[in-house]
């Protein structure tokens, strides 16, 4: 099967008809293949059920988390891109599936889920006998450890890491983020209008708060990763996978990357997990569409 991307006009199918006005681009991903545009001439239809469907943008942390899991488990799926910035997610067709207009909707047969970590568990359980088989552990003891770290990620890592990335989007790149708080505002802020300066001060406070929270948490990670190669033990699992989206964002800005780089074990762990083929493929899906894309 062709492993490249194609952008030819799709044949009319019930799925295409249903979402033609909903999404600017739809991708079908088959086992062992790279993402293929749903616009490709379809292969002979399978007798098996329709593939899993994921509604959302691959740049969303929630969606990226699910896509990485699907790639790990070698699950055929269709990605229906929902562009919240252009209002697509508010269209009536989408709201029938997702009444609250959330960033992610996952369909697998008659199962519809909207929370990424629940989706990870569903995928790992239902497709346990295919793809990478250690995502959820072979037994109750391993699974208990994975669950503990999944909860840690959701309750202690997710919010401060997202807050840090959010705050950095507003802070001047030349600002000295050295822990001095608002007193660290650069002289350039003196030329800002009051509203802008107030926003920068608020974001600096948010940055400092998230840095303190993440620093304490990553110290725990550093100790743990000095004992084991991965968070839940000796193998890559959902415990590590769930961290990928936000950790990738932290690593993408030098001002936040130092939190991981300054901790030897955390840095080594990140270098390993970020090279997983599943995450590399998610990053490919996150790239902006080419200029010749038909939308």
PDB file of C-alpha atoms in Angstrom:
ATOM      1  CA  UNK A   1       0.000   0.000   0.000  1.00  0.00           C
ATOM      2  CA  UNK A   2       1.281   3.511  -0.824  1.00  0.00           C
ATOM      3  CA  UNK A   3       2.788   5.031   2.299  1.00  0.00           C
ATOM      4  CA  UNK A   4       2.682   8.591   1.044  1.00  0.00           C
ATOM      5  CA  UNK A   5       0.097  11.298   1.313  1.00  0.00           C
ATOM      6  CA  UNK A   6      -2.306  11.960  -1.521  1.00  0.00           C
ATOM      7  CA  UNK A   7      -4.823  14.723  -1.946  1.00  0.00           C
ATOM      8  CA  UNK A   8      -7.056  13.604  -4.806  1.00  0.00           C
ATOM      9  CA  UNK A   9     -10.802  14.159  -4.668  1.00  0.00           C
ATOM     10  CA  UNK A  10     -12.633  11.535  -2.550  1.00  0.00           C
ATOM     11  CA  UNK A  11     -15.242   9.187  -3.872  1.00  0.00           C
ATOM     12  CA  UNK A  12     -18.642   9.680  -2.290  1.00  0.00           C
ATOM     13  CA  UNK A  13     -19.106   7.405   0.696  1.00  0.00           C
ATOM     14  CA  UNK A  14     -21.532   7.647   3.605  1.00  0.00           C
ATOM     15  CA  UNK A  15     -18.700   8.836   5.831  1.00  0.00           C
ATOM     16  CA  UNK A  16     -17.531  11.459   3.376  1.00  0.00           C
ATOM     17  CA  UNK A  17     -21.075  12.666   2.828  1.00  0.00           C
ATOM     18  CA  UNK A  18     -21.708  12.942   6.543  1.00  0.00           C
ATOM     19  CA  UNK A  19     -18.682  15.095   7.269  1.00  0.00           C
ATOM     20  CA  UNK A  20     -18.074  16.869   3.961  1.00  0.00           C
ATOM     21  CA  UNK A  21     -19.282  20.190   5.356  1.00  0.00           C
ATOM     22  CA  UNK A  22     -17.800  19.564   8.764  1.00  0.00           C
ATOM     23  CA  UNK A  23     -14.094  19.143   8.352  1.00  0.00           C
ATOM     24  CA  UNK A  24     -11.420  20.780   6.206  1.00  0.00           C
ATOM     25  CA  UNK A  25      -9.397  17.575   6.068  1.00  0.00           C
ATOM     26  CA  UNK A  26      -9.955  13.956   6.997  1.00  0.00           C
ATOM     27  CA  UNK A  27      -7.218  11.364   7.272  1.00  0.00           C
ATOM     28  CA  UNK A  28      -7.461   7.594   7.290  1.00  0.00           C
ATOM     29  CA  UNK A  29      -4.631   5.719   8.960  1.00  0.00           C
ATOM     30  CA  UNK A  30      -4.352   2.005   8.384  1.00  0.00           C
ATOM     31  CA  UNK A  31      -2.285  -0.525  10.260  1.00  0.00           C
ATOM     32  CA  UNK A  32       1.414  -0.150   9.676  1.00  0.00           C
ATOM     33  CA  UNK A  33       0.975   2.851   7.400  1.00  0.00           C
ATOM     34  CA  UNK A  34       1.511   6.554   7.575  1.00  0.00           C
ATOM     35  CA  UNK A  35      -1.395   8.959   7.544  1.00  0.00           C
ATOM     36  CA  UNK A  36      -3.272   8.801   4.252  1.00  0.00           C
ATOM     37  CA  UNK A  37      -5.689  11.446   3.062  1.00  0.00           C
ATOM     38  CA  UNK A  38      -9.257  10.201   3.073  1.00  0.00           C
ATOM     39  CA  UNK A  39      -9.370  11.779  -0.362  1.00  0.00           C
ATOM     40  CA  UNK A  40      -7.318   8.832  -1.693  1.00  0.00           C
ATOM     41  CA  UNK A  41      -9.144   6.387  -3.973  1.00  0.00           C
ATOM     42  CA  UNK A  42     -10.277   3.838  -1.370  1.00  0.00           C
ATOM     43  CA  UNK A  43      -9.081   0.265  -1.416  1.00  0.00           C
ATOM     44  CA  UNK A  44     -11.579  -2.560  -1.657  1.00  0.00           C
ATOM     45  CA  UNK A  45     -13.799  -2.283   1.424  1.00  0.00           C
ATOM     46  CA  UNK A  46     -13.084  -4.624   4.285  1.00  0.00           C
ATOM     47  CA  UNK A  47     -15.663  -6.912   5.748  1.00  0.00           C
ATOM     48  CA  UNK A  48     -14.691  -5.808   9.254  1.00  0.00           C
ATOM     49  CA  UNK A  49     -16.106  -2.871  11.155  1.00  0.00           C
ATOM     50  CA  UNK A  50     -15.409   0.740  10.258  1.00  0.00           C
ATOM     51  CA  UNK A  51     -12.163   2.133  11.685  1.00  0.00           C
ATOM     52  CA  UNK A  52     -11.993   4.171  14.842  1.00  0.00           C
ATOM     53  CA  UNK A  53     -12.768   7.866  14.315  1.00  0.00           C
ATOM     54  CA  UNK A  54     -11.039  10.734  16.109  1.00  0.00           C
ATOM     55  CA  UNK A  55     -12.527  14.231  15.859  1.00  0.00           C
ATOM     56  CA  UNK A  56     -10.203  17.113  16.692  1.00  0.00           C
ATOM     57  CA  UNK A  57      -6.954  18.842  15.836  1.00  0.00           C
ATOM     58  CA  UNK A  58      -3.698  16.876  16.176  1.00  0.00           C
ATOM     59  CA  UNK A  59      -2.146  19.999  17.701  1.00  0.00           C
ATOM     60  CA  UNK A  60      -4.471  19.604  20.694  1.00  0.00           C
ATOM     61  CA  UNK A  61      -2.764  17.858  23.618  1.00  0.00           C
ATOM     62  CA  UNK A  62      -5.861  15.727  24.203  1.00  0.00           C
ATOM     63  CA  UNK A  63      -6.023  14.595  20.583  1.00  0.00           C
ATOM     64  CA  UNK A  64      -2.264  14.064  20.275  1.00  0.00           C
ATOM     65  CA  UNK A  65      -2.312  11.809  23.330  1.00  0.00           C
ATOM     66  CA  UNK A  66      -4.954   9.584  21.731  1.00  0.00           C
ATOM     67  CA  UNK A  67      -3.250   9.509  18.327  1.00  0.00           C
ATOM     68  CA  UNK A  68       0.013   8.364  19.907  1.00  0.00           C
ATOM     69  CA  UNK A  69      -1.825   5.513  21.610  1.00  0.00           C
ATOM     70  CA  UNK A  70      -3.528   4.461  18.375  1.00  0.00           C
ATOM     71  CA  UNK A  71      -0.184   4.386  16.596  1.00  0.00           C
ATOM     72  CA  UNK A  72       1.362   2.340  19.432  1.00  0.00           C
ATOM     73  CA  UNK A  73      -1.454  -0.195  19.191  1.00  0.00           C
ATOM     74  CA  UNK A  74      -1.439  -0.258  15.380  1.00  0.00           C
ATOM     75  CA  UNK A  75      -5.150   0.555  15.289  1.00  0.00           C
ATOM     76  CA  UNK A  76      -6.688   1.686  12.011  1.00  0.00           C
ATOM     77  CA  UNK A  77      -8.359   5.050  12.506  1.00  0.00           C
ATOM     78  CA  UNK A  78      -9.756   8.065  10.716  1.00  0.00           C
ATOM     79  CA  UNK A  79      -8.798  11.545  11.871  1.00  0.00           C
ATOM     80  CA  UNK A  80     -11.487  14.140  11.197  1.00  0.00           C
ATOM     81  CA  UNK A  81      -9.859  17.503  11.717  1.00  0.00           C
ATOM     82  CA  UNK A  82     -12.064  19.905  13.637  1.00  0.00           C
ATOM     83  CA  UNK A  83     -10.778  23.469  13.519  1.00  0.00           C
ATOM     84  CA  UNK A  84     -11.942  25.316  16.630  1.00  0.00           C
ATOM     85  CA  UNK A  85     -10.359  28.566  15.437  1.00  0.00           C
ATOM     86  CA  UNK A  86     -12.595  28.649  12.369  1.00  0.00           C
ATOM     87  CA  UNK A  87     -15.674  27.639  14.315  1.00  0.00           C
ATOM     88  CA  UNK A  88     -16.036  24.161  12.829  1.00  0.00           C
ATOM     89  CA  UNK A  89     -16.512  22.527  16.199  1.00  0.00           C
ATOM     90  CA  UNK A  90     -19.666  24.577  16.744  1.00  0.00           C
ATOM     91  CA  UNK A  91     -21.441  23.269  13.675  1.00  0.00           C
ATOM     92  CA  UNK A  92     -24.670  21.367  14.430  1.00  0.00           C
ATOM     93  CA  UNK A  93     -23.323  18.159  12.872  1.00  0.00           C
ATOM     94  CA  UNK A  94     -20.432  18.089  15.338  1.00  0.00           C
ATOM     95  CA  UNK A  95     -22.503  19.150  18.331  1.00  0.00           C
ATOM     96  CA  UNK A  96     -24.705  16.085  17.855  1.00  0.00           C
ATOM     97  CA  UNK A  97     -21.640  14.034  18.758  1.00  0.00           C
ATOM     98  CA  UNK A  98     -20.108  16.476  21.219  1.00  0.00           C
ATOM     99  CA  UNK A  99     -22.796  18.694  22.825  1.00  0.00           C
ATOM    100  CA  UNK A 100     -20.258  20.719  24.791  1.00  0.00           C
ATOM    101  CA  UNK A 101     -18.009  21.400  21.807  1.00  0.00           C
ATOM    102  CA  UNK A 102     -14.942  19.861  23.455  1.00  0.00           C
ATOM    103  CA  UNK A 103     -11.581  19.567  21.705  1.00  0.00           C
ATOM    104  CA  UNK A 104     -11.781  15.794  21.307  1.00  0.00           C
ATOM    105  CA  UNK A 105     -14.354  13.169  20.422  1.00  0.00           C
ATOM    106  CA  UNK A 106     -13.511   9.495  19.936  1.00  0.00           C
ATOM    107  CA  UNK A 107     -15.788   6.941  18.292  1.00  0.00           C
ATOM    108  CA  UNK A 108     -15.188   3.198  18.254  1.00  0.00           C
ATOM    109  CA  UNK A 109     -18.301   1.404  17.062  1.00  0.00           C
ATOM    110  CA  UNK A 110     -21.046   2.272  19.526  1.00  0.00           C
ATOM    111  CA  UNK A 111     -18.580   3.705  22.062  1.00  0.00           C
ATOM    112  CA  UNK A 112     -18.164   7.497  22.208  1.00  0.00           C
ATOM    113  CA  UNK A 113     -15.640   9.045  24.614  1.00  0.00           C
ATOM    114  CA  UNK A 114     -14.335  12.591  25.093  1.00  0.00           C
ATOM    115  CA  UNK A 115     -11.665  12.364  27.829  1.00  0.00           C
ATOM    116  CA  UNK A 116      -8.252  11.406  26.521  1.00  0.00           C
ATOM    117  CA  UNK A 117      -7.071   9.242  29.409  1.00  0.00           C
ATOM    118  CA  UNK A 118     -10.284   7.219  29.394  1.00  0.00           C
ATOM    119  CA  UNK A 119      -9.722   6.754  25.686  1.00  0.00           C
ATOM    120  CA  UNK A 120      -6.169   5.534  26.324  1.00  0.00           C
ATOM    121  CA  UNK A 121      -7.483   2.882  28.696  1.00  0.00           C
ATOM    122  CA  UNK A 122     -10.173   1.855  26.215  1.00  0.00           C
ATOM    123  CA  UNK A 123      -7.670   1.456  23.378  1.00  0.00           C
ATOM    124  CA  UNK A 124      -5.124  -0.402  25.501  1.00  0.00           C
ATOM    125  CA  UNK A 125      -7.789  -2.802  26.783  1.00  0.00           C
ATOM    126  CA  UNK A 126      -9.729  -3.448  23.595  1.00  0.00           C
ATOM    127  CA  UNK A 127      -6.690  -3.806  21.355  1.00  0.00           C
ATOM    128  CA  UNK A 128      -4.382  -5.452  23.908  1.00  0.00           C
ATOM    129  CA  UNK A 129      -3.420  -8.267  21.533  1.00  0.00           C
ATOM    130  CA  UNK A 130      -2.076  -6.075  18.734  1.00  0.00           C
ATOM    131  CA  UNK A 131       0.647  -3.508  18.285  1.00  0.00           C
ATOM    132  CA  UNK A 132       2.840  -2.683  21.281  1.00  0.00           C
ATOM    133  CA  UNK A 133       1.491  -4.918  24.058  1.00  0.00           C
ATOM    134  CA  UNK A 134       3.010  -3.429  27.198  1.00  0.00           C
ATOM    135  CA  UNK A 135       1.096  -0.142  27.285  1.00  0.00           C
ATOM    136  CA  UNK A 136      -1.151  -1.181  30.163  1.00  0.00           C
ATOM    137  CA  UNK A 137       1.036  -3.833  31.770  1.00  0.00           C
ATOM    138  CA  UNK A 138       0.744  -7.636  31.799  1.00  0.00           C
ATOM    139  CA  UNK A 139      -0.790  -7.954  35.265  1.00  0.00           C
ATOM    140  CA  UNK A 140      -2.617  -6.258  38.135  1.00  0.00           C
ATOM    141  CA  UNK A 141       0.545  -5.057  39.879  1.00  0.00           C
ATOM    142  CA  UNK A 142       1.946  -3.384  36.773  1.00  0.00           C
ATOM    143  CA  UNK A 143      -1.411  -1.862  35.936  1.00  0.00           C
ATOM    144  CA  UNK A 144      -1.725  -0.399  39.438  1.00  0.00           C
ATOM    145  CA  UNK A 145       1.607   1.381  38.991  1.00  0.00           C
ATOM    146  CA  UNK A 146       0.566   2.678  35.571  1.00  0.00           C
ATOM    147  CA  UNK A 147      -2.709   3.970  37.005  1.00  0.00           C
ATOM    148  CA  UNK A 148      -0.835   5.778  39.760  1.00  0.00           C
ATOM    149  CA  UNK A 149       1.323   7.628  37.248  1.00  0.00           C
ATOM    150  CA  UNK A 150      -1.627   8.349  34.974  1.00  0.00           C
ATOM    151  CA  UNK A 151      -3.295  10.059  37.920  1.00  0.00           C
ATOM    152  CA  UNK A 152      -0.108  11.943  38.737  1.00  0.00           C
ATOM    153  CA  UNK A 153       0.094  13.221  35.170  1.00  0.00           C
ATOM    154  CA  UNK A 154      -3.562  14.261  35.121  1.00  0.00           C
ATOM    155  CA  UNK A 155      -3.645  15.845  38.579  1.00  0.00           C
ATOM    156  CA  UNK A 156      -0.138  17.252  39.071  1.00  0.00           C
ATOM    157  CA  UNK A 157       1.620  17.592  35.694  1.00  0.00           C
ATOM    158  CA  UNK A 158      -1.064  18.554  33.201  1.00  0.00           C
ATOM    159  CA  UNK A 159      -2.222  21.888  34.623  1.00  0.00           C
ATOM    160  CA  UNK A 160       1.119  23.479  35.613  1.00  0.00           C
ATOM    161  CA  UNK A 161       2.776  22.396  32.362  1.00  0.00           C
ATOM    162  CA  UNK A 162      -0.099  23.840  30.327  1.00  0.00           C
ATOM    163  CA  UNK A 163      -0.020  27.013  32.446  1.00  0.00           C
ATOM    164  CA  UNK A 164       3.696  27.431  31.856  1.00  0.00           C
ATOM    165  CA  UNK A 165       3.355  27.082  28.090  1.00  0.00           C
ATOM    166  CA  UNK A 166       0.413  29.493  28.113  1.00  0.00           C
ATOM    167  CA  UNK A 167       2.282  32.097  30.155  1.00  0.00           C
ATOM    168  CA  UNK A 168       5.348  31.959  27.911  1.00  0.00           C
ATOM    169  CA  UNK A 169       3.215  32.901  24.924  1.00  0.00           C
ATOM    170  CA  UNK A 170       2.675  36.314  26.549  1.00  0.00           C
ATOM    171  CA  UNK A 171       6.072  36.933  28.138  1.00  0.00           C
ATOM    172  CA  UNK A 172       8.716  38.878  26.178  1.00  0.00           C
ATOM    173  CA  UNK A 173      11.402  36.486  24.912  1.00  0.00           C
ATOM    174  CA  UNK A 174      14.135  38.657  26.451  1.00  0.00           C
ATOM    175  CA  UNK A 175      12.609  38.579  29.936  1.00  0.00           C
ATOM    176  CA  UNK A 176      14.910  37.243  32.644  1.00  0.00           C
ATOM    177  CA  UNK A 177      12.926  34.387  34.142  1.00  0.00           C
ATOM    178  CA  UNK A 178      15.209  33.919  37.116  1.00  0.00           C
ATOM    179  CA  UNK A 179      12.702  33.565  39.925  1.00  0.00           C
ATOM    180  CA  UNK A 180      12.671  37.241  40.896  1.00  0.00           C
ATOM    181  CA  UNK A 181       8.941  37.491  40.232  1.00  0.00           C
ATOM    182  CA  UNK A 182       7.402  40.729  38.974  1.00  0.00           C
ATOM    183  CA  UNK A 183      10.572  42.542  39.957  1.00  0.00           C
ATOM    184  CA  UNK A 184      12.174  40.775  37.026  1.00  0.00           C
ATOM    185  CA  UNK A 185      10.186  42.722  34.467  1.00  0.00           C
ATOM    186  CA  UNK A 186      12.534  44.086  31.797  1.00  0.00           C
ATOM    187  CA  UNK A 187      12.896  47.792  31.268  1.00  0.00           C
ATOM    188  CA  UNK A 188      11.107  47.434  27.931  1.00  0.00           C
ATOM    189  CA  UNK A 189       7.826  46.909  29.757  1.00  0.00           C
ATOM    190  CA  UNK A 190       7.958  50.547  30.772  1.00  0.00           C
ATOM    191  CA  UNK A 191       6.877  51.443  27.247  1.00  0.00           C
ATOM    192  CA  UNK A 192       3.862  49.112  27.356  1.00  0.00           C
ATOM    193  CA  UNK A 193       0.379  50.442  27.793  1.00  0.00           C
ATOM    194  CA  UNK A 194      -1.104  49.692  31.237  1.00  0.00           C
ATOM    195  CA  UNK A 195      -3.312  46.831  30.042  1.00  0.00           C
ATOM    196  CA  UNK A 196      -0.413  45.094  28.301  1.00  0.00           C
ATOM    197  CA  UNK A 197       1.885  45.535  31.268  1.00  0.00           C
ATOM    198  CA  UNK A 198      -0.760  44.142  33.614  1.00  0.00           C
ATOM    199  CA  UNK A 199      -1.147  41.082  31.383  1.00  0.00           C
ATOM    200  CA  UNK A 200       2.607  40.507  31.374  1.00  0.00           C
ATOM    201  CA  UNK A 201       2.713  40.785  35.162  1.00  0.00           C
ATOM    202  CA  UNK A 202      -0.125  38.257  35.479  1.00  0.00           C
ATOM    203  CA  UNK A 203       1.612  35.854  33.119  1.00  0.00           C
ATOM    204  CA  UNK A 204       4.902  36.203  34.977  1.00  0.00           C
ATOM    205  CA  UNK A 205       3.154  35.288  38.209  1.00  0.00           C
ATOM    206  CA  UNK A 206       1.556  32.301  36.479  1.00  0.00           C
ATOM    207  CA  UNK A 207       4.933  31.246  35.105  1.00  0.00           C
ATOM    208  CA  UNK A 208       6.553  31.427  38.535  1.00  0.00           C
ATOM    209  CA  UNK A 209       3.731  29.446  40.122  1.00  0.00           C
ATOM    210  CA  UNK A 210       3.878  26.722  37.489  1.00  0.00           C
ATOM    211  CA  UNK A 211       7.670  26.573  37.688  1.00  0.00           C
ATOM    212  CA  UNK A 212       7.559  25.968  41.432  1.00  0.00           C
ATOM    213  CA  UNK A 213       4.924  23.260  41.019  1.00  0.00           C
ATOM    214  CA  UNK A 214       6.715  21.532  38.162  1.00  0.00           C
ATOM    215  CA  UNK A 215      10.074  21.803  39.883  1.00  0.00           C
ATOM    216  CA  UNK A 216       8.838  19.885  42.918  1.00  0.00           C
ATOM    217  CA  UNK A 217       7.119  17.292  40.748  1.00  0.00           C
ATOM    218  CA  UNK A 218      10.069  16.779  38.427  1.00  0.00           C
ATOM    219  CA  UNK A 219      12.310  16.239  41.445  1.00  0.00           C
ATOM    220  CA  UNK A 220      10.112  13.229  42.236  1.00  0.00           C
ATOM    221  CA  UNK A 221      10.330  12.113  38.608  1.00  0.00           C
ATOM    222  CA  UNK A 222      14.104  12.489  38.714  1.00  0.00           C
ATOM    223  CA  UNK A 223      14.338  10.158  41.688  1.00  0.00           C
ATOM    224  CA  UNK A 224      11.955   7.637  40.152  1.00  0.00           C
ATOM    225  CA  UNK A 225      13.731   7.635  36.792  1.00  0.00           C
ATOM    226  CA  UNK A 226      17.001   7.023  38.588  1.00  0.00           C
ATOM    227  CA  UNK A 227      15.507   3.704  39.713  1.00  0.00           C
ATOM    228  CA  UNK A 228      13.674   2.670  36.542  1.00  0.00           C
ATOM    229  CA  UNK A 229      13.985   3.519  32.856  1.00  0.00           C
ATOM    230  CA  UNK A 230      10.326   4.556  32.672  1.00  0.00           C
ATOM    231  CA  UNK A 231       7.824   5.942  35.137  1.00  0.00           C
ATOM    232  CA  UNK A 232       5.904   2.736  35.832  1.00  0.00           C
ATOM    233  CA  UNK A 233       8.855   0.361  35.567  1.00  0.00           C
ATOM    234  CA  UNK A 234      11.217  -1.043  32.997  1.00  0.00           C
ATOM    235  CA  UNK A 235       8.982  -0.621  29.949  1.00  0.00           C
ATOM    236  CA  UNK A 236       7.275   2.244  28.143  1.00  0.00           C
ATOM    237  CA  UNK A 237       3.596   2.396  29.140  1.00  0.00           C
ATOM    238  CA  UNK A 238       0.582   4.699  29.184  1.00  0.00           C
ATOM    239  CA  UNK A 239       2.220   6.373  32.184  1.00  0.00           C
ATOM    240  CA  UNK A 240       4.891   7.778  29.878  1.00  0.00           C
ATOM    241  CA  UNK A 241       2.694   8.218  26.818  1.00  0.00           C
ATOM    242  CA  UNK A 242       0.223  10.458  28.639  1.00  0.00           C
ATOM    243  CA  UNK A 243       3.024  12.965  29.334  1.00  0.00           C
ATOM    244  CA  UNK A 244       4.105  13.300  25.695  1.00  0.00           C
ATOM    245  CA  UNK A 245       2.007  16.283  24.503  1.00  0.00           C
ATOM    246  CA  UNK A 246       2.704  18.720  27.336  1.00  0.00           C
ATOM    247  CA  UNK A 247       6.291  17.583  27.862  1.00  0.00           C
ATOM    248  CA  UNK A 248       6.885  18.189  24.161  1.00  0.00           C
ATOM    249  CA  UNK A 249       5.611  21.742  24.538  1.00  0.00           C
ATOM    250  CA  UNK A 250       7.872  22.346  27.522  1.00  0.00           C
ATOM    251  CA  UNK A 251      10.830  21.006  25.557  1.00  0.00           C
ATOM    252  CA  UNK A 252       9.982  23.280  22.636  1.00  0.00           C
ATOM    253  CA  UNK A 253      10.828  26.531  24.453  1.00  0.00           C
ATOM    254  CA  UNK A 254      14.317  27.023  25.958  1.00  0.00           C
ATOM    255  CA  UNK A 255      12.791  28.929  28.876  1.00  0.00           C
ATOM    256  CA  UNK A 256      10.814  25.875  29.979  1.00  0.00           C
ATOM    257  CA  UNK A 257      13.023  23.146  28.518  1.00  0.00           C
ATOM    258  CA  UNK A 258      15.639  23.766  31.189  1.00  0.00           C
ATOM    259  CA  UNK A 259      13.260  22.279  33.752  1.00  0.00           C
ATOM    260  CA  UNK A 260      13.790  18.878  32.143  1.00  0.00           C
ATOM    261  CA  UNK A 261      17.303  19.422  30.824  1.00  0.00           C
ATOM    262  CA  UNK A 262      18.623  20.287  34.291  1.00  0.00           C
ATOM    263  CA  UNK A 263      17.526  16.890  35.632  1.00  0.00           C
ATOM    264  CA  UNK A 264      19.725  14.168  34.171  1.00  0.00           C
ATOM    265  CA  UNK A 265      17.321  11.253  34.533  1.00  0.00           C
ATOM    266  CA  UNK A 266      14.314  13.227  33.338  1.00  0.00           C
ATOM    267  CA  UNK A 267      16.310  14.487  30.360  1.00  0.00           C
ATOM    268  CA  UNK A 268      17.394  10.948  29.444  1.00  0.00           C
ATOM    269  CA  UNK A 269      13.813   9.695  29.786  1.00  0.00           C
ATOM    270  CA  UNK A 270      12.486  12.469  27.570  1.00  0.00           C
ATOM    271  CA  UNK A 271      15.109  11.823  24.913  1.00  0.00           C
ATOM    272  CA  UNK A 272      13.973   8.185  24.831  1.00  0.00           C
ATOM    273  CA  UNK A 273      10.190   8.592  24.859  1.00  0.00           C
ATOM    274  CA  UNK A 274      10.139  11.528  22.433  1.00  0.00           C
ATOM    275  CA  UNK A 275      11.859   9.332  19.831  1.00  0.00           C
ATOM    276  CA  UNK A 276       9.079   6.729  19.848  1.00  0.00           C
ATOM    277  CA  UNK A 277       7.836   6.142  16.325  1.00  0.00           C
ATOM    278  CA  UNK A 278       4.290   6.799  17.513  1.00  0.00           C
ATOM    279  CA  UNK A 279       5.172  10.304  18.683  1.00  0.00           C
ATOM    280  CA  UNK A 280       7.226  11.061  15.585  1.00  0.00           C
ATOM    281  CA  UNK A 281       4.144  10.230  13.505  1.00  0.00           C
ATOM    282  CA  UNK A 282       1.937  12.454  15.654  1.00  0.00           C
ATOM    283  CA  UNK A 283       4.402  15.301  15.138  1.00  0.00           C
ATOM    284  CA  UNK A 284       4.128  14.744  11.394  1.00  0.00           C
ATOM    285  CA  UNK A 285       0.357  15.162  11.626  1.00  0.00           C
ATOM    286  CA  UNK A 286       0.851  18.393  13.579  1.00  0.00           C
ATOM    287  CA  UNK A 287       2.759  20.074  10.771  1.00  0.00           C
ATOM    288  CA  UNK A 288       0.856  22.857   8.982  1.00  0.00           C
ATOM    289  CA  UNK A 289      -0.721  21.686   5.718  1.00  0.00           C
ATOM    290  CA  UNK A 290       1.200  22.496   2.558  1.00  0.00           C
ATOM    291  CA  UNK A 291       0.239  25.448   0.411  1.00  0.00           C
ATOM    292  CA  UNK A 292      -1.221  23.185  -2.258  1.00  0.00           C
ATOM    293  CA  UNK A 293      -3.620  21.476   0.164  1.00  0.00           C
ATOM    294  CA  UNK A 294      -7.184  21.638  -1.234  1.00  0.00           C
ATOM    295  CA  UNK A 295      -8.705  23.825   1.488  1.00  0.00           C
TER     296      UNK A 295
END
